[in-house]
Structures are given as C-alpha cells and as structure tokens.
Coordinates of C-alpha atoms in Angstrom, one line a residue:
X23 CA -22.4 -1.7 -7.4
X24 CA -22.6 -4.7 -4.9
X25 CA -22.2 -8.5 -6.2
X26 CA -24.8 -11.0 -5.3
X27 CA -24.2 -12.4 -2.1
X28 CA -23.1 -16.5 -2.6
X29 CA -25.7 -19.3 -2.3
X30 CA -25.9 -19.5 1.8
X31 CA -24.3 -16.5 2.9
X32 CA -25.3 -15.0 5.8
X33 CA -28.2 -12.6 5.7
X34 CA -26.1 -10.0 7.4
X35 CA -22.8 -9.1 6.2
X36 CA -20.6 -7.3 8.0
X37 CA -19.3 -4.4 6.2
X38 CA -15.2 -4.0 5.6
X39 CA -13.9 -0.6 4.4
X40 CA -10.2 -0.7 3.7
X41 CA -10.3 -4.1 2.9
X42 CA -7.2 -3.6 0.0
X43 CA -5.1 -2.2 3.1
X44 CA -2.6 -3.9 5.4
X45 CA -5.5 -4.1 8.6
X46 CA -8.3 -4.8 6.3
X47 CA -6.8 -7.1 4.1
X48 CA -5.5 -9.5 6.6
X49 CA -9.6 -8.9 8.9
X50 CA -11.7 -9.9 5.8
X51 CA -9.8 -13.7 5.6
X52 CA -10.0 -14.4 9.4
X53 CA -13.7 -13.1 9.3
X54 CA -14.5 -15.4 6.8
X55 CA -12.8 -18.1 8.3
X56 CA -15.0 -17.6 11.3
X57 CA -17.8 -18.2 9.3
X58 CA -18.9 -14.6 8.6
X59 CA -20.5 -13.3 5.5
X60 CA -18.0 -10.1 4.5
X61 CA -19.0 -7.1 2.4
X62 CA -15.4 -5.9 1.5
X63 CA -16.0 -1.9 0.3
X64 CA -13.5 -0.8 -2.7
X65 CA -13.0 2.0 -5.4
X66 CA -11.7 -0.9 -7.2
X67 CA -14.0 -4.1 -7.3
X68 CA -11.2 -5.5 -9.8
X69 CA -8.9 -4.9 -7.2
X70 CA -10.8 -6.6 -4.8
X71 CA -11.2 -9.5 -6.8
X72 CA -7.6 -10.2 -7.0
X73 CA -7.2 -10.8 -3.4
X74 CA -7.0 -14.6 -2.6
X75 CA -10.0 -15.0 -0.6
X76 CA -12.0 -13.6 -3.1
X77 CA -13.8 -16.5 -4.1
X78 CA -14.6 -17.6 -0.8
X79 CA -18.6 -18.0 -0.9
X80 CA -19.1 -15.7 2.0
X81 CA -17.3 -12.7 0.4
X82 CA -19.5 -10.0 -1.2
X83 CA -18.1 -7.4 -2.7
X84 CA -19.2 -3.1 -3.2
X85 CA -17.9 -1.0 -4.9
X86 CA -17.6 3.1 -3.4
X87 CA -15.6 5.8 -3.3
X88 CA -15.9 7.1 0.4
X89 CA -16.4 10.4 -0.7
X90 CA -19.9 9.3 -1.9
X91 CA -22.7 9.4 0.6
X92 CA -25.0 7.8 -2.1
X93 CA -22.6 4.8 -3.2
X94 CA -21.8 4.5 0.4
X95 CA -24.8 4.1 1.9
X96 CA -25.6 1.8 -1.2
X97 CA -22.5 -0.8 0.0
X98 CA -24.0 -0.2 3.3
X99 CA -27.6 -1.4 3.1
X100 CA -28.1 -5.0 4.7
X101 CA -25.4 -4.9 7.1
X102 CA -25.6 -4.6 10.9
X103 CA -21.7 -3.6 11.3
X104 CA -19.2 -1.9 9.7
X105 CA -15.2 -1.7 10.3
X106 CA -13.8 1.4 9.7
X107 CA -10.2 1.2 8.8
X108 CA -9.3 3.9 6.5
X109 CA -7.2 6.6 6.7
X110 CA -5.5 9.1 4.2
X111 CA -2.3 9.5 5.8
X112 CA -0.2 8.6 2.1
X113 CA 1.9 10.3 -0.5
X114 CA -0.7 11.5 -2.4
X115 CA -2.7 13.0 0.2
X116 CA -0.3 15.0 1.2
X117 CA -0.4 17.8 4.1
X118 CA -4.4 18.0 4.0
X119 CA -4.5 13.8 4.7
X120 CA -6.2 15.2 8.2
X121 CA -8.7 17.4 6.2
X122 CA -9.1 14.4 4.1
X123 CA -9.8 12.4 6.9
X124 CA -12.1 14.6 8.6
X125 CA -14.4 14.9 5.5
X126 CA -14.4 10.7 4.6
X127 CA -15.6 10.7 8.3
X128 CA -18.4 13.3 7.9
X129 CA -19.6 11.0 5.0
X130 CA -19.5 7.7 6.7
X131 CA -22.0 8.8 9.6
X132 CA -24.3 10.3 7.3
X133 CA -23.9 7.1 5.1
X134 CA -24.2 5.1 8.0
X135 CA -27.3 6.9 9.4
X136 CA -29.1 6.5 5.9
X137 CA -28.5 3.2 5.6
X138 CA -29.5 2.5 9.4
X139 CA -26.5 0.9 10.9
X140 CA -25.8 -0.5 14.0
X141 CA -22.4 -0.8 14.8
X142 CA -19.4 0.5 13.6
X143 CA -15.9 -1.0 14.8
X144 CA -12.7 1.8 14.7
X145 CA -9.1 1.4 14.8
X146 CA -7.3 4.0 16.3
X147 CA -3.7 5.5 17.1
X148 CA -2.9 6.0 21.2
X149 CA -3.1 9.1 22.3
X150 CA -5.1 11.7 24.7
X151 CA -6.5 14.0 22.3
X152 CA -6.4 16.5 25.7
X153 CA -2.4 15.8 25.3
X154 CA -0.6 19.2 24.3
X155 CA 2.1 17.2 22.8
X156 CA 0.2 14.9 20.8
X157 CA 1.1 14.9 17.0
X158 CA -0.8 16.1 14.0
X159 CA -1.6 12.2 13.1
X160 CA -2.6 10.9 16.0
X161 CA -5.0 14.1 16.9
X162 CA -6.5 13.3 13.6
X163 CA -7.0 9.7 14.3
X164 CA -8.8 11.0 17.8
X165 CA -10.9 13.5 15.7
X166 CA -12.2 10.8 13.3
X167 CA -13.1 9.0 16.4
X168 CA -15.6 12.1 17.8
X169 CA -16.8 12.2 14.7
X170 CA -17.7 8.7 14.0
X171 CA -19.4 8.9 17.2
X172 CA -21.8 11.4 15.9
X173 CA -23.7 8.4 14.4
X174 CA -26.4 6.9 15.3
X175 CA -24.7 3.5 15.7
X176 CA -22.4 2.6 18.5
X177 CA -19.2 3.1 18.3
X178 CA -16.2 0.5 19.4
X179 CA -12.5 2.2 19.3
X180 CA -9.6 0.4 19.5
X181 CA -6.4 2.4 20.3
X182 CA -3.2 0.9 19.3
X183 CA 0.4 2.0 19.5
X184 CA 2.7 0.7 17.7
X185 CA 1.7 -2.3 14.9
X186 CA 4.7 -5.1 14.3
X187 CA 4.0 -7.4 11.7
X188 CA 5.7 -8.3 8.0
X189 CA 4.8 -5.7 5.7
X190 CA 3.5 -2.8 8.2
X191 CA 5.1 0.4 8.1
X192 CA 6.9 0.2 11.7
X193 CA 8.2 -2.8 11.0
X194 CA 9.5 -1.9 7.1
X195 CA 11.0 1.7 9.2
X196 CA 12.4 -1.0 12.1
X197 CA 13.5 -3.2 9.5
X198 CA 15.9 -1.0 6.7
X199 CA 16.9 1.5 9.9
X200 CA 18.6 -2.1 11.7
X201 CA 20.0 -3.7 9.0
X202 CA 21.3 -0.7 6.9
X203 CA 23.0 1.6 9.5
X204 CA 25.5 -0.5 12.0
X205 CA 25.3 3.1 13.7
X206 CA 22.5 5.4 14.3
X207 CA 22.3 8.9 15.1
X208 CA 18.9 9.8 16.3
X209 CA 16.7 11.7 17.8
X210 CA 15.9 11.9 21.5
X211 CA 12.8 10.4 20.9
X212 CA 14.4 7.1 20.1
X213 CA 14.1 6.8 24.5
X214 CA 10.0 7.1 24.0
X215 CA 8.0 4.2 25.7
X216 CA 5.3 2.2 23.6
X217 CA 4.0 -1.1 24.2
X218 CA 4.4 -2.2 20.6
X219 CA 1.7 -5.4 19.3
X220 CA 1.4 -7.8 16.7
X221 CA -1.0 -7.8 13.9
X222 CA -2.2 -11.0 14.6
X223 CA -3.1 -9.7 18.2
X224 CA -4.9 -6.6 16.6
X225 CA -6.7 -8.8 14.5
X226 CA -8.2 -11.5 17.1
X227 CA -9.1 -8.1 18.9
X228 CA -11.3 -6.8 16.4
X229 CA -12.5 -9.8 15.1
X230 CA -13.0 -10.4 18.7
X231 CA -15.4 -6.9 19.3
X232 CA -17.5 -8.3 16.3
X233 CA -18.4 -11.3 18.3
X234 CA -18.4 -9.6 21.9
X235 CA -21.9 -7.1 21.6
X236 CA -20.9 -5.8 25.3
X237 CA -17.9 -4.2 23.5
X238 CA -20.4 -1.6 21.4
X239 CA -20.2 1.6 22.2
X240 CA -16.8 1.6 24.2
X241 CA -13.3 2.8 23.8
X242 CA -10.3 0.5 24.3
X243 CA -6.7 0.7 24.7
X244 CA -5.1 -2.4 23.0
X245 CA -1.5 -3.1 23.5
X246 CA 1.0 -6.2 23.4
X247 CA 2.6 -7.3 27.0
X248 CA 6.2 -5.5 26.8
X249 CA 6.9 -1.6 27.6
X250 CA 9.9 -1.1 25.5
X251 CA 11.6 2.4 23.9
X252 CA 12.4 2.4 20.4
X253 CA 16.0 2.3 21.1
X254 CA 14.8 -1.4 22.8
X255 CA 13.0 -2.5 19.9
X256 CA 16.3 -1.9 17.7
X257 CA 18.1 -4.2 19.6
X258 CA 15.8 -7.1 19.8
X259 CA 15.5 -6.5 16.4
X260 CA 19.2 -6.9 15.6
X261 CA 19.3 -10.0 18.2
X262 CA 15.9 -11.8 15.8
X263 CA 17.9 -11.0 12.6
X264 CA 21.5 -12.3 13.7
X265 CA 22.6 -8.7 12.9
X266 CA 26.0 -7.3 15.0
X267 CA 25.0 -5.2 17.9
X268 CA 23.9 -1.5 16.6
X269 CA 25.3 1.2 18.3
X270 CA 22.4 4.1 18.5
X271 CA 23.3 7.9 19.6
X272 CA 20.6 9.9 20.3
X273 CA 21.5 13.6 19.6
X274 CA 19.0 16.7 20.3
X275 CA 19.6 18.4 17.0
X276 CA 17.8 16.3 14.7
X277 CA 14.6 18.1 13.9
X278 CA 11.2 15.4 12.9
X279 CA 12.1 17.0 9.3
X280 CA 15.3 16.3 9.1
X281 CA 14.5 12.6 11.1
X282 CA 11.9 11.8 8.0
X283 CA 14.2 13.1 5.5
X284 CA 16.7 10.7 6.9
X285 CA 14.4 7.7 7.2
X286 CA 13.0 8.6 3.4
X287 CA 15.9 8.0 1.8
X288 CA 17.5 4.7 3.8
X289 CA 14.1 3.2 4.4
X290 CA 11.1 2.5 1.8
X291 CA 8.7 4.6 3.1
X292 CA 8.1 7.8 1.3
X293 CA 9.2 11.5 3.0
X294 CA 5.2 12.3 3.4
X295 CA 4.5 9.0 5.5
X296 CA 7.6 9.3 7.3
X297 CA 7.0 12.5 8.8
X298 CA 3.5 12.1 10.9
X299 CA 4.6 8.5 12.0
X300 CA 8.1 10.3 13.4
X301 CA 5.8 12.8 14.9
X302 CA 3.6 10.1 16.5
X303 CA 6.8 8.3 17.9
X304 CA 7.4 11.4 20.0
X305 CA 4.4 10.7 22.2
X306 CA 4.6 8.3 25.2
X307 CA 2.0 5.3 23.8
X308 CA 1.3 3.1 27.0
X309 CA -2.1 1.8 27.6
X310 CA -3.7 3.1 30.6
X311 CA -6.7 0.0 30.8
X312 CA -6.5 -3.2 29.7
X313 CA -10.6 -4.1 30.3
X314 CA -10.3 -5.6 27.0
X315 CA -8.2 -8.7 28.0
X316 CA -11.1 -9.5 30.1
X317 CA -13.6 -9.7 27.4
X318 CA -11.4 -11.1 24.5
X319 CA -8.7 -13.1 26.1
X320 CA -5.6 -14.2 24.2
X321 CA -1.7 -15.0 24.0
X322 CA -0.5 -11.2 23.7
X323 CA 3.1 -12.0 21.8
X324 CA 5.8 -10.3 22.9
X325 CA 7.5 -8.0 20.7
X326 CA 10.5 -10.7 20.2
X327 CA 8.0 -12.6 19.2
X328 CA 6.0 -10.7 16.8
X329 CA 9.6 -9.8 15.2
X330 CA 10.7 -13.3 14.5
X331 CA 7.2 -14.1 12.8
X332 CA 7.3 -11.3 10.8
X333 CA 10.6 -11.7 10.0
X334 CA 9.7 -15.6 9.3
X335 CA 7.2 -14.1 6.8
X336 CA 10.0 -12.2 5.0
X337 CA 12.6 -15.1 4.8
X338 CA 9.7 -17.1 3.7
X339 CA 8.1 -14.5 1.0
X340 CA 4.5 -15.4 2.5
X341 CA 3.7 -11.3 3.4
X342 CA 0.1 -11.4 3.1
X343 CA -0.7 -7.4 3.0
X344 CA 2.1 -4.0 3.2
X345 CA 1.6 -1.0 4.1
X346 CA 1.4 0.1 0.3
X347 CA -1.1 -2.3 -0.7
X348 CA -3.9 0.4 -0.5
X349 CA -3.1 2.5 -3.7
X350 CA -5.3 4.4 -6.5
X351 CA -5.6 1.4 -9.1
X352 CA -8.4 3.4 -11.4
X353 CA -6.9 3.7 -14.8
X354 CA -6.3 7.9 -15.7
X355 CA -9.3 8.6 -17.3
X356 CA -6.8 10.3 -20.5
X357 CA -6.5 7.3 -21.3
X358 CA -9.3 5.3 -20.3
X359 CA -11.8 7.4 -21.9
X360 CA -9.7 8.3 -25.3
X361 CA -10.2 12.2 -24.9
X362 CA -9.4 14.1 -27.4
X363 CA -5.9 16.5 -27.1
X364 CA -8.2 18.9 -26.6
X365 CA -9.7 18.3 -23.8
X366 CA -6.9 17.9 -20.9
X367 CA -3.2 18.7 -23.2
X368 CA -1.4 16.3 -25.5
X369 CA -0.6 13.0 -24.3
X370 CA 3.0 12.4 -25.2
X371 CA 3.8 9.0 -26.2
X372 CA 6.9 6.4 -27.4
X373 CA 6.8 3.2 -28.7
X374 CA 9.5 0.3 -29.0
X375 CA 8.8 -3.6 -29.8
X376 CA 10.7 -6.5 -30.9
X377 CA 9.8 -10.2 -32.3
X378 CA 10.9 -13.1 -29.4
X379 CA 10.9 -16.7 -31.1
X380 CA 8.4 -18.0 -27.8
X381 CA 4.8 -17.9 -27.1
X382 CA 3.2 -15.0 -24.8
X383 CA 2.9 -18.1 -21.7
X384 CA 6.4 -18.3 -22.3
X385 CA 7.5 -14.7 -21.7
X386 CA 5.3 -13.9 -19.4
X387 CA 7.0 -14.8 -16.1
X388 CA 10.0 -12.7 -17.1
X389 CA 7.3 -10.0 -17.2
X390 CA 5.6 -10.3 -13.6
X391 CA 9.4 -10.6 -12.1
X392 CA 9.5 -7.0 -12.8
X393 CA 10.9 -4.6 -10.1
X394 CA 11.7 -5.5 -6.8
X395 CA 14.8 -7.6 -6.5
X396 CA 14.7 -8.8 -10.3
X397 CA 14.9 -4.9 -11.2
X398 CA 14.0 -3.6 -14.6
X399 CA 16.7 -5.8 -16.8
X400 CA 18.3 -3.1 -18.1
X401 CA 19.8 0.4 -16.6
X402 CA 19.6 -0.5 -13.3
X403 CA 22.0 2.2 -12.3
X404 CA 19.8 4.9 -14.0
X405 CA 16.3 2.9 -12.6
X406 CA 18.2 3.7 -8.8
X407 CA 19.3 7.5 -9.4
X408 CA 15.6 8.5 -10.8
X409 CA 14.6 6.4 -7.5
X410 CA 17.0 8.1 -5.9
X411 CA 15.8 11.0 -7.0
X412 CA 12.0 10.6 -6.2
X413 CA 12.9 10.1 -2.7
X414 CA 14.5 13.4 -2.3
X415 CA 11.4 14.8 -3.4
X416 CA 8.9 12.3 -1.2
X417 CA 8.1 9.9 -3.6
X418 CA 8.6 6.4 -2.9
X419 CA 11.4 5.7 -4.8
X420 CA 12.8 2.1 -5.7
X421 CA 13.2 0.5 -1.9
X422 CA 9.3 0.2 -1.5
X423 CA 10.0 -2.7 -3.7
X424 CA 6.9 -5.7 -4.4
X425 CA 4.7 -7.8 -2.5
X426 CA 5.7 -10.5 -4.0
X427 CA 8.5 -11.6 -6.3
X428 CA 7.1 -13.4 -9.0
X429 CA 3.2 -13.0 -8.2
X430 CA 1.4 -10.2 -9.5
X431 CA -1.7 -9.0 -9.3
X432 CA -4.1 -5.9 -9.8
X433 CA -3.0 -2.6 -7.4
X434 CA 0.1 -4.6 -6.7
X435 CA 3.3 -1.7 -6.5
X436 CA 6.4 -2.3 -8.1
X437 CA 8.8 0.3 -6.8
X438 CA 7.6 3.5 -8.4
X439 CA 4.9 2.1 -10.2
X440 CA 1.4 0.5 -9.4
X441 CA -0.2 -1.8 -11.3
X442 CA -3.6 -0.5 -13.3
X443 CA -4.1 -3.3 -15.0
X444 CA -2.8 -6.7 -15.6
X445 CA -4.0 -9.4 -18.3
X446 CA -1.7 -12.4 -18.4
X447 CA 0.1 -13.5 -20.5
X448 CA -0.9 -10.3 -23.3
X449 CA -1.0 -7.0 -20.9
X450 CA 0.9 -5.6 -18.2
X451 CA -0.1 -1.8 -17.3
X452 CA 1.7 0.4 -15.1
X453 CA 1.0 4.0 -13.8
X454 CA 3.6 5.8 -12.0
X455 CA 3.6 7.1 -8.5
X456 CA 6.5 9.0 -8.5
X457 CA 6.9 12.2 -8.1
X458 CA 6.6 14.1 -11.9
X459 CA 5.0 17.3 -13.3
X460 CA 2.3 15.1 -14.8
X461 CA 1.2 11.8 -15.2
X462 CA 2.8 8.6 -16.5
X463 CA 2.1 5.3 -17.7
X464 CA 3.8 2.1 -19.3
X465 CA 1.9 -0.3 -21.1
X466 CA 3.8 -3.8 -21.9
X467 CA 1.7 -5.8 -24.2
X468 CA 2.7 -9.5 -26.0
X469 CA 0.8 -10.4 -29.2
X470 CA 1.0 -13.3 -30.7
X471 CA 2.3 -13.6 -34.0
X472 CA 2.4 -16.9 -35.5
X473 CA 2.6 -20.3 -33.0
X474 CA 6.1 -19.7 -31.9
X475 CA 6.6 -16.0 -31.9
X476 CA 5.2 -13.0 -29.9
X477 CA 6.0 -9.0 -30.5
X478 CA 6.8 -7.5 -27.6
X479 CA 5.9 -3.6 -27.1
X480 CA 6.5 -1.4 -24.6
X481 CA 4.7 2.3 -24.8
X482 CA 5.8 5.0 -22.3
X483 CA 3.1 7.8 -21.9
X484 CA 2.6 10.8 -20.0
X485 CA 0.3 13.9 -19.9
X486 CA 2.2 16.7 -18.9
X487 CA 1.2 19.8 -16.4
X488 CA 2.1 22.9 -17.9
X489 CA 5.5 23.7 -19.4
X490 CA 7.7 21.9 -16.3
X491 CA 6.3 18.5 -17.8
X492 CA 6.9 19.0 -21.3
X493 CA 10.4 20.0 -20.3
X494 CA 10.5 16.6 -18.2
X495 CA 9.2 14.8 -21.4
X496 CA 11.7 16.1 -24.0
X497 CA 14.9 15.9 -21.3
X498 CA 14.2 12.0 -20.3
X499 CA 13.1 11.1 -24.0
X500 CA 16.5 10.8 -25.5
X501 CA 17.2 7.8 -23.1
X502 CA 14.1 6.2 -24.4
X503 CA 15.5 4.6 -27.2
X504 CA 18.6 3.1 -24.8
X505 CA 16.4 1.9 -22.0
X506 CA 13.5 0.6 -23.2
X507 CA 15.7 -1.0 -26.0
X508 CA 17.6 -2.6 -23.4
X509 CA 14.5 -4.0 -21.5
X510 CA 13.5 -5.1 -24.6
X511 CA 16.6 -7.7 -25.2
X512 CA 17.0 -8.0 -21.4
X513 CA 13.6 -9.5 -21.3
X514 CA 14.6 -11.7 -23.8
X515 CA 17.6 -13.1 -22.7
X516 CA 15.3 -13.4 -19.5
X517 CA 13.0 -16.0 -21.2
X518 CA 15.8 -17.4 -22.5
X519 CA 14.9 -17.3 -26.2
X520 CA 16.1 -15.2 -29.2
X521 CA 15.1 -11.9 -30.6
X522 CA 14.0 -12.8 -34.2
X523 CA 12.9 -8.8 -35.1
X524 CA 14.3 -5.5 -33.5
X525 CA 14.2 -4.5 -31.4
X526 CA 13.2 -1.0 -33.1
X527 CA 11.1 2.6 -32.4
X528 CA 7.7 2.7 -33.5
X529 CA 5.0 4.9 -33.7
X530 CA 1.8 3.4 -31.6
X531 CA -1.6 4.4 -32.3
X532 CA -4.8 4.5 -29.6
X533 CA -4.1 3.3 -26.1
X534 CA -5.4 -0.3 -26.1
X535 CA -7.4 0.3 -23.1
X536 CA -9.5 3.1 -25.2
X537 CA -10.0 0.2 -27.5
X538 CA -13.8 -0.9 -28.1
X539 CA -14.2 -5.1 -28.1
X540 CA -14.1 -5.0 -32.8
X541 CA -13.1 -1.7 -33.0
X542 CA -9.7 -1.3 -34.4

C-alpha cells in the first residue's frame, strides 16, 4: 500500500527504509527539508504517520514488510534511489539477527532489480571483512554490503564507527556506564581506538551522497576528526556532564559475556544488543580514507562536541529518535482477529475499572505520563524487581525508559512495553516486550459516562505458551487485584479528581480492537 504522493511532489521519490529507526527517522526530515520528495517504507503505515514530519507535502508513505519481494518491489516502483538502513540486530531477533539480515538483503536486490532501481545508499559498521578479529556484527554488516552489491543498481557504502548522538545506543551505553559507576572495572578493550562521529555529521553525509551522483557505486569510510579510546570518551564524557572524575580499571578477566551482562543490567540496553556492540568495540575502527571530505565537505564535530549537544538534547527533552524507536507495533493477531480459543490456546484475561468524577480530556495526560520517570503510580518497587528481573534474562527491563515524558505516540516504548495502539483521550494499548513464556497486553480504555464522569478500565491479557505460561499467569494473577487497583486510584489522585465508583474486579468481554464499527 503506498499513499498518493501530495500535490507537487517530486516525480521521483527517494525511497527510505528504516525510516521509524534512529538513522532513518532523523534522514527523512532533513531530506525533506532539502526539498526532496521521500517514500518512507514501514510495516506500520500508522506508525509512520505519527512521526512529526508526516504531513509535510513531500512525504509519501509504503507500507512492506521487508521480507516481501512483492510489497517491496511495490514501495519501490517510481523511485530512482533507495537508503538502506535496516538491520535486525534487537532483542527479538535474537542470535540468528545475521541470518536475518542476510535473507532481508537477498530480498531487497531482487526487489530492487524488479522494480528497476538505480541507486541504493548503505550505512555500514567499520571493519575489514578480511580482519580475523572482526566481530560477528560487524562481519554481518560487511556481508549485507556484498550482497547489496549483487544488484543491478550501484551501490554507495558508508562505513561508520562509532555514532554519538542523544538517543543512540553508544551514547545511552556511554551515558548510564559514566554517571552510574564512579568506578569502572573493564575490559581491556576499554584502550581500543575509534574515531567516534555525530549523527548530524552522518546525516549531512548521506544526505550529502544523494546529491553527489559521483559517490554511486563507491565505498567510504566516514568518521568524526578525533582518534580517541573508549577509556577517552569516558572522560570527556564526565568533563561535558560536570560528573567527578571516573576512575576506570581495565582487568583481562572480563569475558564480552560477562561485559554485556554487566552493561544489561546498569545500562538500558537489553543483554542481546549489548553483546555484538561489546564485540564490535573490540576491533580497532579508524578510517583508513577520508576521499569523502573532498566531495561532501563539512564541520566534522569533535566528539566533545557531539557529547554536549546530545547531552543538550537530554537536558532539554528534544530527542528526536532512540535507538528503540524501531519496534514491532502490529497488534497480535489473537487479538486483532478475535480467534476463537481454539485456534492458538486460551487467552487469559482480568479486568478492573473505577468511576473518576472528570471527563476522558481530563484524565488523559495522567495516562500518556505513563512509565519512564512518572512510573506506573502504583508498586513501583514491584514494576523495578519484574524490570529487574527481565534484564537478567535480556529483556529490556525498566531503564530503556520513553522518548518523551508526556508525548506519546504510536510504536512509542514505555519501559517494558510498546505502544500498539493509542486513541486519545478513550484508548491506550500496550503489548509487552519483556521477556515471558507468552504474550502480553494491557489495554487502558476511558469511556464516558455522563458529562463529568469517565470509567476507567484496565484489562491485562496474555496467551500463554505451553504449561510454563499458564504457570506465569496463575503465580502473577494474585497481585492483579493490588496493582492494577492501585493504578487505578493512583491515576486518580494523578488527575487530581475523586473516585466516585470502585475501584473493583470485573469480568471483560471481547477485546475492543476485535470490535466491528455497531457491533457490540
């Protein structure tokens, strides 16, 4: 499915994939700003739509599951040049994100050769993929590369090291590792030169090979001015952030395991994530060309600099894209389709609601503070130990907080959770990413009961796998009734208005998303 391009749009669009993610989120803005027409690629068109360039009148929008030659090559048709910016290296793909990779790859030249494209622009890790010692990740990033050049259109690469910026996942790990541990015990690799660079410098570089036609078919190294070990980028990180001096001990014992079990649990990105980009620190990641500063000139910042603006966005709350932002936002089809319990188990369910003397509009921004540094207002403690808990396992846990603290918007993540769907002021729907054997919503509804009062609902549901998550079910479901009960009034107090009704248990029927427009 591809929207209908605005009234004077260009006549080719360039084509965005990953445009929900931090690269491609912050590239489809500055390309429109430049006066391009942009095709932004999505599973989620909703998603896409959320964004807030979304109604600029040069963005177009397609929506395509990479895995889908057809769809794919669908989005593709009219455009002249695509940027490929995806990659599966998250949580859910788990160990088999480079087989992932390699087959999404596979599918985009053959996409890309039906739809007869001409360029495609790819960002890449730094790395020799002839390098014994070069980690899992970055050999996979290499091997999308070869493969992407199997297409008929020419191939640009850009290889980067390092990317600082608010929000990316260096910076989050840089972050929470300065400000949370005074001193560090770490692995040698903490010594390991990079030349670290900004996102905005990223950015003006591919922007840059979109506008520069001598760039096609060439391979760049891209890289910001300073040559710095991590155990460098620590301390000019504590200098920007007025933190005492940290006092780092790097120590041969500490295996990448043990490193990314370390930096799962004190930073906010998940055991699974952690592990490749520890991997990839190992590696020595200096350019060796700089050609590109010829074609595409521009002020390079130096890391201090890229630290203090992104830590400028922080203090200011003005992160335009994370590292998180590129989740699954699809609704589980158990409960958008209404399946019988036949068909895929029993979906287990609870229900809880109480009467607040306001309107929905009223409630509502007690709502969208939700998680993050508002929390869940109530059973905060227990919120933090099941967090706790889920990073111990590789989940994400509670520290990968929100993108914003009172905004909210569709595929948004909310500690554990990611939003599915959001309706304001009636609907907030939540699924969870954390690690559990089966899968779990919460739906938060208002409804409006008379001019000054709205019910308030909250229904937990999950479809268990097998007997391990109908034990999970029945051990957490005698807390139900204390935490969402407590939400409930917390909410409330929240708003600032009085419960009138409940709150109390009650039994719901049909998830409201199953629900046909006059069908009740």
């Amino acid at each position: 499915m591809i929207t209908a391009p605005a009234s004077g749009a260009q006549a080719w669009p360039v084509l965005v994939t990953g445009a929900t993610g931090y690269v491609g989120g912050r590239l489809v803005p500055l390309l429109l700003d430049r006066g391009h027409a942009v095709r932004a690629v999505g599973r989620s068109v909703a998603k896409l739509r959320c964004r807030p360039w979304s109604d600029h009148p040069n963005a177009q929008f397609a929506e395509a599951d990479l895995r889908d030659r057809e769809a794919l090559a669908q989005a593709m048709r009219g455009c002249r040049t695509a940027f490929y910016l995806v990659h599966s290296m998250n949580p859910r793909a788990g160990a088999d994100y480079a087989a992932v990779d390699r087959e999404l790859a596979y599918t985009f030249v053959e996409a890309s050769r039906d739809a007869g494209l001409e360029r495609i622009i790819y960002l890449a890790g730094l790395g020799e993929a002839d390098d014994p010692n070069l980690s899992r990740h970055l050999r996979s990033r290499a091997e999308v590369g070869r493969i992407l050049r199997l297409s008929p259109a020419a191939v640009t690469t850009l290889r980067a090291a390092v990317i600082l910026g608010a929000g990316s996942a260096s910076f989050e790990i840089l972050r929470h590792l300065a400000e949370r541990l005074p001193v560090m015990l770490t692995p040698r690799w903490v010594r390991t030169k990079s030349q670290p660079i900004a996102i905005s410098n990223v950015l003006e570089y591919l922007a840059g090979c979109l506008e520069h036609p001598e760039t096609a078919g060439r391979s760049f190294d891209i890289c910001g001015p300073d040559t710095l070990s991590y155990e460098d980028q620590f301390r000019i990180y504590s200098e920007e952030a007025r933190l005492k001096r940290r006092v780092i001990i790097p120590v041969p014992v500490l295996s990448p395991r043990l490193s990314s079990y370390w930096l799962g649990l004190v930073t906010p990105v998940p055991i699974s994530l952690a592990r490749p980009l520890i991997l990839g620190l190992k590696t020595k990641a200096v350019c060796r060309e700089h050609s590109i500063r010829d074609i595409i000139p521009q002020h390079l910042l130096s890391c201090r600099e890229a630290i203090r603006l992104a830590l400028r966005k922080v203090e200011q709350q003005s992160v335009d894209t994370c590292w998180h932002d590129a989740g699954q936002t699809v609704t589980p089809e158990w409960v958008a389709c209404g399946d019988p319990a036949y068909a895929g188990g029993a979906v287990l369910q609870d229900g809880f609601r109480a009467t607040i003397q306001a309107k929905p509009e009223e409630i509502w921004p007690a709502v969208a503070r939700l998680g993050g540094q508002a929390g869940w207002y109530f059973g905060d403690n227990l919120w933090r130990l099941r967090g706790l808990a889920d990073k111990l396992v590789g989940g994400p846990g509670l520290r990968r907080g929100r993108r914003h603290p009172t905004d909210i918007r569709l595929g948004d993540s909310l500690d554990f959770w990611r939003v599915v769907r959001v309706d304001p002021p009636t609907l907030l729907l939540l699924h969870a990413e954390m690690k559990a054997p089966g899968e779990a919503l919460l739906q938060i509804r208002l409804e409006k009961k008379s001019p000054d009062r709205t019910e308030l609902s909250m229904v937990p549901r999950f479809l268990p796998r097998g007997l391990a998550g109908l034990l999970y079910w029945w051990a957490v479901y005698p807390f139900h009734s204390w935490v969402f009960a407590g939400m409930l009034r917390g909410l409330a107090k929240a708003t600032g208005r009085p419960i009138v009704d409940g709150p109390d248990k009650y039994k719901p029927g049909t998830a409201d998303v199953c629900r046909l427009p006059g069908v009740h």
